[in-house]
Short mmCIF file of C-alpha atoms in Angstrom, two decimals:
data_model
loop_
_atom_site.label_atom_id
_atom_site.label_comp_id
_atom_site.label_asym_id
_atom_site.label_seq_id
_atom_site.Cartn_x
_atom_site.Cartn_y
_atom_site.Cartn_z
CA UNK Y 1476 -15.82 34.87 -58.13
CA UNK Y 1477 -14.98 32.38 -60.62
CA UNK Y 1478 -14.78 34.28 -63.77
CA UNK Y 1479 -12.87 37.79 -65.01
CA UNK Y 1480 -14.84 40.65 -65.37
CA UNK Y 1481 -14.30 44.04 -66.70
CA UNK Y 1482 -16.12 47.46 -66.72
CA UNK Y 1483 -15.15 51.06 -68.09
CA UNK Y 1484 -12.06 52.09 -69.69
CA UNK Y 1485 -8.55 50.50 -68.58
CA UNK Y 1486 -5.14 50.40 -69.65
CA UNK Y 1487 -3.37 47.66 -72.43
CA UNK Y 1488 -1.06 46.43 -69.25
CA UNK Y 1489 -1.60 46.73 -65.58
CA UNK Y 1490 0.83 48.83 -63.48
CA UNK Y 1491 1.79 51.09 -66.45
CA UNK Y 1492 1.14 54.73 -67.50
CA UNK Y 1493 -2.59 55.66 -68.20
CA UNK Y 1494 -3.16 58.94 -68.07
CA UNK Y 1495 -6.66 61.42 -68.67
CA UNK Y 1496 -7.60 63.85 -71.06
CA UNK Y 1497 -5.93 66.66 -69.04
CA UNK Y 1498 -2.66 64.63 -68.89
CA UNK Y 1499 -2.96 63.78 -65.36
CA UNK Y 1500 -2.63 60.03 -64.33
CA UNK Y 1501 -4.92 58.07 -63.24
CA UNK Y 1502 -4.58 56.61 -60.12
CA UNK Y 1503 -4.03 52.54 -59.89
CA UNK Y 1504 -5.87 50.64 -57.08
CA UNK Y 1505 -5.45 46.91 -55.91
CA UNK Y 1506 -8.18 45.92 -54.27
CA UNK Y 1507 -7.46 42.18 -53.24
CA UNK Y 1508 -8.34 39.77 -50.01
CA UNK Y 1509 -5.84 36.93 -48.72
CA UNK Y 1510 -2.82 39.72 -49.08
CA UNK Y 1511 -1.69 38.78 -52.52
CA UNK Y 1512 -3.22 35.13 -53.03
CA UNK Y 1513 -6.74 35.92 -53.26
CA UNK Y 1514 -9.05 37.47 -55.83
CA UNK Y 1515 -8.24 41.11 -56.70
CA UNK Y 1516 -9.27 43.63 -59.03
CA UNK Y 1517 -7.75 46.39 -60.62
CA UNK Y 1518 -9.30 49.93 -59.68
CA UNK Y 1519 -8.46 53.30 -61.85
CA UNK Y 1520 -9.59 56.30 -60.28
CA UNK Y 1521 -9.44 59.99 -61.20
CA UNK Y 1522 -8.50 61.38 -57.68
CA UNK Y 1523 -6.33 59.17 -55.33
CA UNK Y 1524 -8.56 56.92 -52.91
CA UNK Y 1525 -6.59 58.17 -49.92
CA UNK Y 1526 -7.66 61.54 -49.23
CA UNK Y 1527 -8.70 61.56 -45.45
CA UNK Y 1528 -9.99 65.51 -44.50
CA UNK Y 1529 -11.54 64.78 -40.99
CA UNK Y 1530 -12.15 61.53 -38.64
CA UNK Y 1531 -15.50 62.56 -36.90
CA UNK Y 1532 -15.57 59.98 -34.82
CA UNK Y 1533 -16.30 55.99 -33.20
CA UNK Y 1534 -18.57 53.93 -31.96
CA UNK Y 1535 -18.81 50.48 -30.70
CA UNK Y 1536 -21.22 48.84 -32.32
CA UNK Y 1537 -20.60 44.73 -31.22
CA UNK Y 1538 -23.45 42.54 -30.75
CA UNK Y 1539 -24.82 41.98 -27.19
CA UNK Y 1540 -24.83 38.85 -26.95
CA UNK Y 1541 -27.95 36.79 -24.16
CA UNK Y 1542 -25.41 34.21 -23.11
CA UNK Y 1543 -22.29 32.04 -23.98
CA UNK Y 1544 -24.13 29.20 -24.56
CA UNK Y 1545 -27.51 27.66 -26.44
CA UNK Y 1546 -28.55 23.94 -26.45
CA UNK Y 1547 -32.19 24.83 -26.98
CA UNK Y 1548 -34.01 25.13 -30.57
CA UNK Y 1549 -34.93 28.40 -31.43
CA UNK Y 1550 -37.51 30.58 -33.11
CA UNK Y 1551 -37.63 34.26 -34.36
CA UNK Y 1552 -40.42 36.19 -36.18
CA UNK Y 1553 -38.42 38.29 -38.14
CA UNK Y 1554 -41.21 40.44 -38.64
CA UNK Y 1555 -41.58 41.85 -35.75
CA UNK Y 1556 -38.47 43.64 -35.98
CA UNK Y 1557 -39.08 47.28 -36.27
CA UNK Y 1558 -38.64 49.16 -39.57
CA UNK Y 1559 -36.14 52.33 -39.18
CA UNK Y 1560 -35.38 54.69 -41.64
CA UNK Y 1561 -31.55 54.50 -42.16
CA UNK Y 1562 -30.89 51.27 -43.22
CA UNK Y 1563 -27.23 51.01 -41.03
CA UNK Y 1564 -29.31 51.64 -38.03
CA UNK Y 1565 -31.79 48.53 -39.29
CA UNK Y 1566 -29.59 46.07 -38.73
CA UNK Y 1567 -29.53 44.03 -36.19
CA UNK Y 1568 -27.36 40.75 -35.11
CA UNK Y 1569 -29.58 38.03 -34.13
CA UNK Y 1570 -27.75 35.03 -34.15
CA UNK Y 1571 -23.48 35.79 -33.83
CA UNK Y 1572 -19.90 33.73 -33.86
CA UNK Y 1573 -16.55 34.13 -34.72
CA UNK Y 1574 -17.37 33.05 -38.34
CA UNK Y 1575 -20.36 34.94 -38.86
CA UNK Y 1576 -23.23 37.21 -37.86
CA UNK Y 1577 -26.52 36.36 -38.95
CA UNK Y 1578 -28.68 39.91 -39.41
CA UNK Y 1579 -32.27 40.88 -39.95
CA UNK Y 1580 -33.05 44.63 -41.23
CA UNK Y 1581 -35.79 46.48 -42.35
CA UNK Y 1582 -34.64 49.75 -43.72
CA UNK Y 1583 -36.92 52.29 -45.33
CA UNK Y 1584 -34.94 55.05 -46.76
CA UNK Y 1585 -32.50 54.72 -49.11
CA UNK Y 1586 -28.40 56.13 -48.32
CA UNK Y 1587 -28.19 59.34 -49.35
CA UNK Y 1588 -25.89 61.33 -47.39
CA UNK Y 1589 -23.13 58.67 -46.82
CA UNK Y 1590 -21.51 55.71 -48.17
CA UNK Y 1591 -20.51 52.26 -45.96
CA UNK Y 1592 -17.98 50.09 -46.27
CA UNK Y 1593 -17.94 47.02 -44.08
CA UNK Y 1594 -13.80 46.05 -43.72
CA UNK Y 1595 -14.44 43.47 -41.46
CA UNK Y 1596 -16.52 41.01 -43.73
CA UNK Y 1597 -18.21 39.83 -46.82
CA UNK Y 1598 -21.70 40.20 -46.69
CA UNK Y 1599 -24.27 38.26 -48.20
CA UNK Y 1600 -28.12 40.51 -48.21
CA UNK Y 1601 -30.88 38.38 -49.18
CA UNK Y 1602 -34.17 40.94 -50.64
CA UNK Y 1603 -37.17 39.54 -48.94
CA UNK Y 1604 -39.00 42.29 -49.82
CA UNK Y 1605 -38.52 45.76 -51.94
CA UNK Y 1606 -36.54 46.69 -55.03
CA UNK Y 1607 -34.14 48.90 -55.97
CA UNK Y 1608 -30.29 49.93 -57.00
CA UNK Y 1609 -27.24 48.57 -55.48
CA UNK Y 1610 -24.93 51.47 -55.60
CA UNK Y 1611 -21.09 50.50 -55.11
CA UNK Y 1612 -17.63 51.96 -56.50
CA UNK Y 1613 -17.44 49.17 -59.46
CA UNK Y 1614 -20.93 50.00 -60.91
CA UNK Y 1615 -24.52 49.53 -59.75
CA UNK Y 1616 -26.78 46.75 -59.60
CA UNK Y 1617 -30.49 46.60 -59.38
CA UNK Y 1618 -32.29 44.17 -57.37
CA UNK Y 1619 -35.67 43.07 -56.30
CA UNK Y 1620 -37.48 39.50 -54.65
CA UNK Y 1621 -35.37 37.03 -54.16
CA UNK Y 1622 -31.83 38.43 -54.79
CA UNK Y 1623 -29.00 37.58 -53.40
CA UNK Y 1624 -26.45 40.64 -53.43
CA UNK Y 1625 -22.81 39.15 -52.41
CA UNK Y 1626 -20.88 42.32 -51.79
CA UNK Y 1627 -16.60 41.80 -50.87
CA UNK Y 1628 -15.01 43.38 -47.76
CA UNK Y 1629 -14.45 46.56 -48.29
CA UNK Y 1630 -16.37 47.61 -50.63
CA UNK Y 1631 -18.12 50.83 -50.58
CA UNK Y 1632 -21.27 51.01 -51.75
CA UNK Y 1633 -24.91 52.60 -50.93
CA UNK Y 1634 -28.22 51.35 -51.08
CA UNK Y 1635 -31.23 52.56 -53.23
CA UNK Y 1636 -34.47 51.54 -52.28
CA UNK Y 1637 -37.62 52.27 -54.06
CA UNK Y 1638 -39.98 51.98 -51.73
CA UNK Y 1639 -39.81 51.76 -47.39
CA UNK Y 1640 -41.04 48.32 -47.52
CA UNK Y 1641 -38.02 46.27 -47.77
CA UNK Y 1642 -37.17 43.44 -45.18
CA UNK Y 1643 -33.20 41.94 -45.52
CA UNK Y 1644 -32.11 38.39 -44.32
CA UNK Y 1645 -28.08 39.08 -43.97
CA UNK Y 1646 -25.24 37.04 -43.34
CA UNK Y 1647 -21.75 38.54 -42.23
CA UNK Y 1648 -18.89 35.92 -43.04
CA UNK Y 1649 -15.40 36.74 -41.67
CA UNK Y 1650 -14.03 34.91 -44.22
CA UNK Y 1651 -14.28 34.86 -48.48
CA UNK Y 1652 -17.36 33.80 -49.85
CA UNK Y 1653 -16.94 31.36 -53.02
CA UNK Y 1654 -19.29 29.71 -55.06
CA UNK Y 1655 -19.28 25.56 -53.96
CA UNK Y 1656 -15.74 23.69 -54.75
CA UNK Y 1657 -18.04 20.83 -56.28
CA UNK Y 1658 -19.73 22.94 -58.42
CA UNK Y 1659 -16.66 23.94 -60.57
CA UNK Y 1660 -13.44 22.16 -62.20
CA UNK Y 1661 -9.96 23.05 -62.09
CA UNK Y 1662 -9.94 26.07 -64.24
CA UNK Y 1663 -12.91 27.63 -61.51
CA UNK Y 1664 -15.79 26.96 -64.39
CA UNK Y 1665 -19.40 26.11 -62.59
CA UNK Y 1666 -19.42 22.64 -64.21
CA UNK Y 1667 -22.64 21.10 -65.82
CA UNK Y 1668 -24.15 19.46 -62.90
CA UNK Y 1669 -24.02 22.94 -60.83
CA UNK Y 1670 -27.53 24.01 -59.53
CA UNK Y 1671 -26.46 27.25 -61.55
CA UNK Y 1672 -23.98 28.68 -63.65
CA UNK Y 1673 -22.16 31.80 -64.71
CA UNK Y 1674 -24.63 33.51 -67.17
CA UNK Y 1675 -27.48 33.62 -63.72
CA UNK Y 1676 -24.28 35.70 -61.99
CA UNK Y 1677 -25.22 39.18 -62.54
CA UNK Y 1678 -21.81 41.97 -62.34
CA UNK Y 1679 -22.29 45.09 -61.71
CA UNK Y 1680 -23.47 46.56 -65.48
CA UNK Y 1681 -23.51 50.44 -64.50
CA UNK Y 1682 -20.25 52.28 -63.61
CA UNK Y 1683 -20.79 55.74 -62.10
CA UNK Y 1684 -17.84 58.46 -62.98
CA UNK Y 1685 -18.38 61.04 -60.03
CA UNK Y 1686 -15.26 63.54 -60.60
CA UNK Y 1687 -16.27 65.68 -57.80
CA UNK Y 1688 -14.36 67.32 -54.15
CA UNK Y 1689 -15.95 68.15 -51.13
CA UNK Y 1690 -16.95 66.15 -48.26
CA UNK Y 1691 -17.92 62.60 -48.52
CA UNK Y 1692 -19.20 60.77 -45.13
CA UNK Y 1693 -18.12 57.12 -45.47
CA UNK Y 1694 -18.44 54.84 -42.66
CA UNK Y 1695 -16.60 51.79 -41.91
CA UNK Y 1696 -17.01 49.25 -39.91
CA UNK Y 1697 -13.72 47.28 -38.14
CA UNK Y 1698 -13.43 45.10 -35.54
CA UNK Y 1699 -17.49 45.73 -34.64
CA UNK Y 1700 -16.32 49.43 -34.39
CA UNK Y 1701 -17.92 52.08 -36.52
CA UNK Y 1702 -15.62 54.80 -37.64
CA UNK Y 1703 -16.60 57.64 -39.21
CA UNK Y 1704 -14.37 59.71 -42.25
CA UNK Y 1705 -14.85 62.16 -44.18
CA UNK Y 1706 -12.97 61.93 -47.84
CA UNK Y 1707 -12.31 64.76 -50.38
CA UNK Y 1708 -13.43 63.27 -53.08
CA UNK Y 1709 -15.92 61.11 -54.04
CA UNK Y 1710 -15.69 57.06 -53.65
CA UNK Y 1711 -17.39 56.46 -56.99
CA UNK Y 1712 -14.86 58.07 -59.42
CA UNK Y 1713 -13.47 54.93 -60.90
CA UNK Y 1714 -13.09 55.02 -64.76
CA UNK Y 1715 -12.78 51.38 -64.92
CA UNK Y 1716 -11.57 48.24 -63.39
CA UNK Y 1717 -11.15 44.46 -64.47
CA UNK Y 1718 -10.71 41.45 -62.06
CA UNK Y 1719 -12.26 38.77 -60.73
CA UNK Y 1720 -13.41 40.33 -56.88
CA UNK Y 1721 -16.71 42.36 -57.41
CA UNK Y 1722 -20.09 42.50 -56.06
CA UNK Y 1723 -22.64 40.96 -57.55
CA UNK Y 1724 -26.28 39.34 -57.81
CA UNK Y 1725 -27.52 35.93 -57.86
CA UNK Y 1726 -31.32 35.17 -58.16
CA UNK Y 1727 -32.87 32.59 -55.90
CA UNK Y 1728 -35.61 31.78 -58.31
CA UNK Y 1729 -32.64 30.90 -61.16
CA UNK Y 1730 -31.65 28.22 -58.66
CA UNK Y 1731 -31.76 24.90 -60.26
CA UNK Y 1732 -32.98 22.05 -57.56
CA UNK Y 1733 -31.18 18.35 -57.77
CA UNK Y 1734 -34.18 16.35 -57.07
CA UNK Y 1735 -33.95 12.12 -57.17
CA UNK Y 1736 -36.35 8.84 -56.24
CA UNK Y 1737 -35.72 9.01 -52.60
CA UNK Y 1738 -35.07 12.18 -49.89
CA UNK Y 1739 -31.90 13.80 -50.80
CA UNK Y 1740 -29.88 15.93 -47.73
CA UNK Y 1741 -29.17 19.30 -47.45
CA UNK Y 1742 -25.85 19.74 -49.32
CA UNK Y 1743 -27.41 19.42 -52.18
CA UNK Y 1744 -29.16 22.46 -51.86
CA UNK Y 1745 -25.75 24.59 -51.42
CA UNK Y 1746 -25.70 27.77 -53.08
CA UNK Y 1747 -22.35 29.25 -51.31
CA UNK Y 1748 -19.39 28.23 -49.10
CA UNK Y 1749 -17.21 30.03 -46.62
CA UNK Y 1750 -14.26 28.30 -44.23
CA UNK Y 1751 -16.74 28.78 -41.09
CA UNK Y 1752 -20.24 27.91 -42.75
CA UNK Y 1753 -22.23 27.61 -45.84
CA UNK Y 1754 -25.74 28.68 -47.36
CA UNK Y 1755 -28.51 26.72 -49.42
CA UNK Y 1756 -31.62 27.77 -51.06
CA UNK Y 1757 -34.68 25.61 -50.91
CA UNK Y 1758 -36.80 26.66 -53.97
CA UNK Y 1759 -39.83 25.12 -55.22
CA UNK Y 1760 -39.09 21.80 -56.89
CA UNK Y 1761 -41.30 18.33 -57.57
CA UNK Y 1762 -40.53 15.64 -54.33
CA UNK Y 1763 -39.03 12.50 -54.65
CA UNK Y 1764 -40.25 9.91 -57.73
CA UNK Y 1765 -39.77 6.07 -56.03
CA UNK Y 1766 -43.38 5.07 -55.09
CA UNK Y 1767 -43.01 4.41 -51.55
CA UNK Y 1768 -41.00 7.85 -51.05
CA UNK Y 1769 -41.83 10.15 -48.41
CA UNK Y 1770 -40.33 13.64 -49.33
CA UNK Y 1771 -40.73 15.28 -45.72
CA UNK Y 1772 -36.88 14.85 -44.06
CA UNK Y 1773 -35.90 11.94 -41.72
CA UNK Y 1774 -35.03 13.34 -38.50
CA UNK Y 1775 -30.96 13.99 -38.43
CA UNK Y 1776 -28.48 14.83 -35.62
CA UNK Y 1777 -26.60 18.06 -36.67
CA UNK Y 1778 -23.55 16.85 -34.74
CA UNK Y 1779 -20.88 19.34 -35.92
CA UNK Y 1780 -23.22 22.34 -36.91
CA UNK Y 1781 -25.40 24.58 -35.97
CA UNK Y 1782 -29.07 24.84 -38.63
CA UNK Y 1783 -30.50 27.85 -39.46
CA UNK Y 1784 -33.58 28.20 -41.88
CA UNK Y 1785 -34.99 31.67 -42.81
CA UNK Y 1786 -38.50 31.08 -44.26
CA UNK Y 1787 -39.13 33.40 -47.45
CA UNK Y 1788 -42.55 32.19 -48.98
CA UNK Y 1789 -44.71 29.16 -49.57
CA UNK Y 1790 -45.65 26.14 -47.34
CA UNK Y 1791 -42.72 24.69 -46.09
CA UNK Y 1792 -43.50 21.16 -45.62
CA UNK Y 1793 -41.52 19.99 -42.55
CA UNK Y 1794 -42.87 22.97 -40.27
CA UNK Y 1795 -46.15 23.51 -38.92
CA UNK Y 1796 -47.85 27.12 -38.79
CA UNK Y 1797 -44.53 28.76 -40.06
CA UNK Y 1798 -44.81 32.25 -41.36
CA UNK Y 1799 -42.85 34.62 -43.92
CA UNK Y 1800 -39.43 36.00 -42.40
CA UNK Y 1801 -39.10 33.44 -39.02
CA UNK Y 1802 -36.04 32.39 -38.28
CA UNK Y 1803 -35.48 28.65 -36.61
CA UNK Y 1804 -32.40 27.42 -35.11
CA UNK Y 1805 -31.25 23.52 -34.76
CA UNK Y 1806 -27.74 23.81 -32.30
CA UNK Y 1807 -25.57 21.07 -32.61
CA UNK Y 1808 -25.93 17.93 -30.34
CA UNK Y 1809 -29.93 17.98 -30.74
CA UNK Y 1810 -31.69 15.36 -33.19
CA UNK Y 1811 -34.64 17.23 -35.17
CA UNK Y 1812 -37.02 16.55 -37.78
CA UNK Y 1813 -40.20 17.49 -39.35
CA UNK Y 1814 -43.14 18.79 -37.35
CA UNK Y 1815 -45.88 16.35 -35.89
CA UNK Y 1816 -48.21 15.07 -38.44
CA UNK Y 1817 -45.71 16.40 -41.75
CA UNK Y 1818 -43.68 13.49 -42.04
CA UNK Y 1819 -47.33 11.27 -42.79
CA UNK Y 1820 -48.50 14.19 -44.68
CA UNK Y 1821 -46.12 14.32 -47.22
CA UNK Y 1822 -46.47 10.93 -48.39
CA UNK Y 1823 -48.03 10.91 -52.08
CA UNK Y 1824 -47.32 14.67 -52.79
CA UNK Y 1825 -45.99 15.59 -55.94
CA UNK Y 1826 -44.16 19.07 -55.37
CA UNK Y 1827 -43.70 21.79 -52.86
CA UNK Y 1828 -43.64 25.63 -53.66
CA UNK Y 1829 -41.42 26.57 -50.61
CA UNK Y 1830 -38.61 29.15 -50.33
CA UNK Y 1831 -36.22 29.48 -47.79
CA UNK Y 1832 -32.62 30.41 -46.89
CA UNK Y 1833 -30.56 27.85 -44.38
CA UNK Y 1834 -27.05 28.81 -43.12
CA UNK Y 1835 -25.10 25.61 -41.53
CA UNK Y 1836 -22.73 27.10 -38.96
CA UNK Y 1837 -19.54 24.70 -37.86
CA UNK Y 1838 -19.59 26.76 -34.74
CA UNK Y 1839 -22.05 27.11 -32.14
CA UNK Y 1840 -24.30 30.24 -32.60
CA UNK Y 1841 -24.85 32.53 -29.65
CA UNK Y 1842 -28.49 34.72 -29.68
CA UNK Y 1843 -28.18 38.25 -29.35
CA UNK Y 1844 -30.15 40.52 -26.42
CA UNK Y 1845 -32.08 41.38 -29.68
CA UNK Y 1846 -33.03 38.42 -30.87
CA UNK Y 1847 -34.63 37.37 -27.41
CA UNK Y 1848 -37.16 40.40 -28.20
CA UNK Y 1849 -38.78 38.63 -31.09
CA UNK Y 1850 -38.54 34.86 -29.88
CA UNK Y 1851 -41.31 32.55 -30.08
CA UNK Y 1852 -41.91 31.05 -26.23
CA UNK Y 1853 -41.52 27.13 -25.76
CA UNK Y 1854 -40.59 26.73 -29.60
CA UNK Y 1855 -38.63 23.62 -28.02
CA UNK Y 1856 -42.01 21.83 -27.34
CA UNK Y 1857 -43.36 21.98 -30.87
CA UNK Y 1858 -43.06 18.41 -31.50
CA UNK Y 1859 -45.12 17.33 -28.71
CA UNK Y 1860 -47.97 15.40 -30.11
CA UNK Y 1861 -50.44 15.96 -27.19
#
């Protein structure tokens, strides 16, 4: 994240003595990526964060993937994917490289009797659907439609859902996720032209003091491996913490779009970067202004990336007969474009009310055994005319 934050009670200088109302001290955490050159933040506990009682166990938990290869385009219905009641068990890996894995879940209970913490990568959970409380060791955050949660490796957190309707779009990135370079100066400030700036960041605003032993489940996954420990105390006993690497919320709908005369590309539409690929929100915005404009998009080449659009709501213009929660993939080396009859269509239109979520990959995705469950046959032939 770009900008300090700070929750709970903390000392005057790090690394020094800060000690409780019973005299005992509290117990100092760095919790940093990059070794010692990323973001960090400062962790104060009341119990030290190290006490292992029992390792119950492992299990692999990689993706199976249908083959090494894909130079065909692609379509999922996300929602066909079966709800399940624990929400670790509702994810599944539909599209996967070394970069990222790209996830659809449907949970519908929330976390109760243990905690997760994913040590392998950032994760980025898009709400589709439901509401609820983001539970993690630096304070809670609620969400609902349209959020996007950003939570760091190894974090530990829990999920509290409202309701069992909830459908999740989620991206796994194996490396830091950061808000776009162009988007912010120097000094890490979201600069004026930014689609969005700090004050639509939500931090986690609630910070839980659980000062309590006994047996806490907390799984975490490493290396697509899903260990399973049992702590003696519990993971949210932190009486404060200050840094600048937290979880935290951004809204789709507080996206600002860039809109000009003529059809603008994708980038424009970025909302986050990683080293291996990066995510834009299309949101509802009026179409181009020149006269003889035509807002639908040319048809482009994605040489060096792989295209992935997640359809939230509305009609989105360049697709025919698209529905909430499909998935389409574009692999690299294949031209592609709008749908027959949406590139004449879209002359003369003055806005568009469409949502969606589009991860650019800059390696080649692979589908999972899963994914081939929910795929819509002969999607490749949908530009056919007759």
């Amino acid at each position: 994240m770009p900008f300090y934050h700070k929750l709970g009670k903390i000392p005057h200088k790090r690394h020094t003595v800060f000690r409780q109302d019973n005299g005992e001290l509290y117990h100092e955490q760095l919790f940093g990526t990059i070794g010692f050159d990323g973001m960090s933040a400062l962790m104060y506990h009341l119990k030290p964060p190290t006490i292992v009682k029992q390792m119950l166990g492992q299990k692999n938990i990689a993706p199976e993937v249908a083959g090494e290869t894909n130079m065909t385009m692609r379509s999922l219905m996300g929602y066909q994917l079966e709800a399940k009641d624990d929400y670790l068990e509702s994810r599944v890996p539909m599209l996967v490289n070394s970069d990222c894995y790209i996830e659809l879940a449907a949970p519908k209970k929330s976390m109760t009797n243990y905690f997760y913490k994913n040590a392998d990568a950032d994760e980025i959970i898009f709400i589709h659907k439901g509401e609820g409380k983001l539970r993690t060791q630096l304070g809670n955050i609620d969400f609902s439609y349209g959020d996007y949660l950003v939570i760091p490796r190894g974090m530990i957190y829990q999920f509290e859902f409202k309701s069992e309707d909830n459908r999740l779009f989620i991206v796994q990135s194996f490396s830091p996720v950061y808000t776009p370079k162009r988007y912010r100066n120097w000094f890490g400030q979201l600069l004026e032209h930014s689609p969005f700036c700090e004050r639509d960041i939500r931090p986690p605003h609630e910070l839980e003091t659980h000062n309590e032993e006994g047996d806490f489940l907390v799984k975490i996954k490493k290396q697509d491996v899903m260990y399973d420990y049992v702590y003696g105390t519990h993971p949210f006993d932190l009486v404060g913490w200050d840094g600048y690497l937290y979880p935290y919320a951004f809204s789709i709908h507080d996206f600002e779009p860039i809109t000009g005369r003529v059809h603008l590309p994708p980038p424009i539409h970025q909302t986050f970067e990683t080293a291996g690929f990066v995510v834009c929100s299309f949101v509802p915005r009026l179409y181009d202004y020149h006269p003889d404009a035509i807002p639908a998009p040319y048809n482009h080449s994605n040489i060096d990336s792989d295209e992935v659009l997640y359809y939230v709501d509305g009609d989105f213009m360049s697709r025919n007969n698209i529905q909430k929660g499909q998935i389409t993939l574009h692999p690299a080396g294949l031209p592609h474009g709008p749908h027959p009859g949406a590139y004449e269509r879209s002359i003369g239109k003055k806005e568009t009310l469409e949502l969606a979520v589009m991860v650019d990959t800059f390696k080649p995705l692979k589908l999972t055994k899963r994914a081939l469950g929910i795929e819509v046959n002969d999607y490749y032939k949908s530009w056919l005319t007759h």
